Structure formats: structure tokens, C-alpha cells
């Protein structure tokens, strides 16, 4: 075995205490004193997470002697100059059950490189090996390893040595260890694995068939060969959870175990379609953001925020294609697709933050706003995922309309891949707009000023009409109404009275969000207040919505609420439920032109 420039060793030293022990041997440390640092954030999740706060202790050794090491900022250590190899040893506390950091207990271990591997400053481009070791003890003898790291000296799915060309690659391959279930399939000749950790009863055959359809569609969409030679879906199944993080040859997913398909299910459930949408989203990122990258991310600066106004495109376009992939591969039908779009429109319309912040500005401020949402977020933050996906939809339909269906957003993505992703050239700010204009052959600045840099609502009703799809808005029928469907109460004689707040759905009636211009805000109620009675009668979270709806719009009710430990009284004049709930339908006056345009967009016959 040759000695790599940098060798890491990671051991789940004490699963019960959630502690990994990591060592890093640097063969040729900086003669002036080697600096090491840990990232403050993980690419794909745009928030400063301060991974160094989970380092419990750290020491440095050389020539069998401990040497001086001094912390010089929150994430950087400086070691005394030494002759010969330098060994850094430290302990990492790993108790974050998410896709972004590290988690270790008796049931499994999971880690992302940025949270566990210190970087040897100045040696970022040196080749690396990492030895992944099992915990001590017979009870862990059936543990295996799932990762897209390339083995240097390790059996398939086994503990042992893995390698990476540089630090950037090392930290882009999360690692799962434990007794996961494993299924494999090929997509366009590329081996794919799905490893599922946690208790579940998933039908792995169904799951791999559906994932294969998604992967093959997207590989062919950008063009063969695929840019990776293998791919791993690392999936944690838990009671309640949802999330994913993209990597160059893998993704880490967390889902509810009920999201996974069961053997006895004939139809795909809504929850399973949600899981497929998540897998499709992260897989599309293999191209869009992992290889087609904003210039601001080339390279990543992991010590601080990396600013770009383009996350709307990298997340929004990816969000647009995640469900469109399910439609184009037949995993959902066109009615289900229209329902999903209408639910997204509804989600966007329910946040007045969209009228104050553009998705370009939301991208820029993701670090302090979108990723750090508080009780006022719906009133102040534009969701660059949801509104970004609608901007992508609007752009796709606009390109199709301008070019009589000869071009589409698909061509923009393929051009981005050819000019940026494939060549490793970052996309400059505004670069996607330039390519779209080139493909349409027209100036689209008015379109982008409105959709990306503006705060007005998108012209979706007009655009969808050109593809034979009618757009409807109605008031929500209750707090669980997510839109997407016409609604049951078509002939309601008058508008439903609402409070203008999101209330916790069980337990106390705690106000989670108080919406701008709603009845609750006008009465002086605040997020965090707990309403205990309406007109002298006790209420809880589950019944408040219905109680308020039993009054008429314009009536004033007396609400008693605790703010902290102080009982307060509010007179709330009820307002009508806003028309913020969308559903879409194939136009009744359908003609062949509409059908053809829509079929081209949906990529399939109706
Ligand atoms: Zn994403």
C-alpha cells in the first residue's frame, strides 16, 4: 500500500455517547506550522452551521510526542512546526439526525465529510485516503458501509480504506454504516444502490423499478454517458422526517417510513410519490448544482457565506424538473401533475413575503433568511424553491410559446450542461438568462425582471391558458386544505371567516404564524400567543379553525390568550378567507393545437 499525502481514520469510538474519533496524518506538514480547519457549512445547505462546535477535543502529535496546537479562530487550529508526519486526533460529537451533519448511536453511524474531516490548509488538492473502521464489539459484527467513495482497499460495502482525489471530493461523499437494507439496479449502464437505514417494510423491487425510470430519464435528458460511474441513494427511514442533500455521486435522504412503498399497494400513494419527487430532485442536482454550478461556488469557500442570486435557478429549476420527471416517466399522470403544480402555486400565494422579496434576493440572503426562518417568515421571505419552480415553469412555457414549440427549458438545461457542467466552468450571475435569450432569439429582460427580480405575481394564468389549462383560485376550506383540487363546497353561500394565522394543529391553540393584514394581526395577536377561549368558551389547536368558521365574516369575537404568562384579551373582527388556493384543469374548450402543445411539454400522450 502506498502512503497517501493525507490519511484519515474514522472510528465510531463510543456509539452510546455519539462520539466518532478521527485522526488525520499529514505526511508533509507546512514547515512554518500546519494549519487545519473545519468547514463552517456544507455545500447544498446554505447556512453557517459551525461544525467545529462539535469537536470535543483535539490534539496534535509528531515523532511520538504531543506538540503544541493553538486555536486561532472559531474553525482553525495552528500546530507548532514539526519535522516529518503530523498526526491530528480529535473527537466529534455526532447527534444530528439530519442529512447535513453526523449521527451515531448503537443502531447506525452516518457522517458528512464537512462535519468530521478537518482540512489541511494549503494541501486541499493532495490525494487522500480514509480508513473507515467499525465500532469495537461483537454486536457490530454485521455492520456494513454504504458510500460513493471509491474503495482503495475495502471489500464491497465493507469497512476499510477509501480514496479521494482531493479534499473537495472527500467531503462530497457521505457515509452510512450499520445494518441497512440494500438494493441495486443499473441505469444506462451505471450501477446504482439504495441503502435504507431504520425500520421499514419497503417493497425494494417496486422502489428500484421506479428509481431506475427516474435515473434513466435524467441521464438521457442531459445525454449519455452519465457524469458519474456509480450512484448511491443513502436513505434514513424514520417516524417523521423529510429532506435530502445532493452530492456528486450520491444523495442523503431522510423520509418517513410510511413514505416508502409497501408490497401490497397497487397504486402509488401520495406519500410515496412525495418520496419519488425527493429522489428525483436530488438526482437532478447531480447535473444542476453539482456540476453546472454558480461561478460563486467555484471553488466553495467553506469558511464563510458564498453569495449568489442564482439559487432560484439551481433549486427552482431542479424543483420544476423533479415532478416533471415523474410525469414524463409515467410515474404520475397528468391530473396528478396539475395537482402538484397547483399545490405549489397555493403554497406561494399563502406567503406575502413573495410581494416583498424577489427570488433573486431570497437566493442572496438564503444564509440569514430562507435557512433561518422565524415566525415572521411567511410575511418576509420569498421561497426560492417553490416560487423558483413556478418561475421555471413560466420560463419553459414562455420559451415554448415564443418558438412555436421548437425550443424549451430542456434546451437551456442541455446548453448549460454543454458549456458549463461538462467543462467545469461556473455559471456567471445572469448567465442562465443569457442562454435562455439566445435559445429564444429574443430579449427576455422584461420576463426576468418580473419573475426573478420582481415581487409581482407570475402570469401563470395567461401562460397556462396557451397550453389548454385553466387556472382557478378559491378560498381555503380549512387549515388542512393544501389546494390542487376544486374543493367540496362549491356552492357555499358566503365566504368562510378566518383568523389569519397558522395555529398548531394539536395541543394548545398556539399561533405559529400571524399573517400580514389578517384579523389576528389587526387585533394585536402575535405569533407565540396561546388562545385559550373564544367568546368565553375553551378552545384547543384542533378545534379553533372550525370554531372561528362558525362565525360570520365581519363579526367581532372576544379571544382570551396567554402571551408568556400574562392573560390578555383581544377583540378580533373576522375577515373572509383569501382566494389563495389554486387548482388547475384541462380546458373544456380543448382543441387539437392545445393538445399537441401540452403533449410536447408533458413529453407524453395525454
Ligand atoms: Zn435541491
PDB file of C-alpha atoms and ligand atoms in Angstrom, residues 44 244 246 281-282 285 289 314-315 318-319 385, ligand 1:
ATOM      1  CA  UNK A  44     -26.134  22.382  -0.751  1.00  0.00           C
ATOM      2  CA  UNK A 244     -32.406  15.463   1.095  1.00  0.00           C
ATOM      3  CA  UNK A 246     -27.303  16.342  -3.112  1.00  0.00           C
ATOM      4  CA  UNK A 281     -34.962  16.286  -7.126  1.00  0.00           C
ATOM      5  CA  UNK A 282     -31.668  15.207  -5.585  1.00  0.00           C
ATOM      6  CA  UNK A 285     -28.874  18.043  -8.820  1.00  0.00           C
ATOM      7  CA  UNK A 289     -25.655  22.482  -8.988  1.00  0.00           C
ATOM      8  CA  UNK A 314     -30.385  25.800  -9.088  1.00  0.00           C
ATOM      9  CA  UNK A 315     -33.183  24.949  -6.644  1.00  0.00           C
ATOM     10  CA  UNK A 318     -34.489  21.428 -10.083  1.00  0.00           C
ATOM     11  CA  UNK A 319     -37.828  21.578  -8.243  1.00  0.00           C
ATOM     12  CA  UNK A 385     -37.685  26.705  -4.214  1.00  0.00           C
TER      13      UNK A 385
HETATM   14 ZN1  LIG B   1     -32.409  20.997  -4.012  1.00  0.00          ZN
END
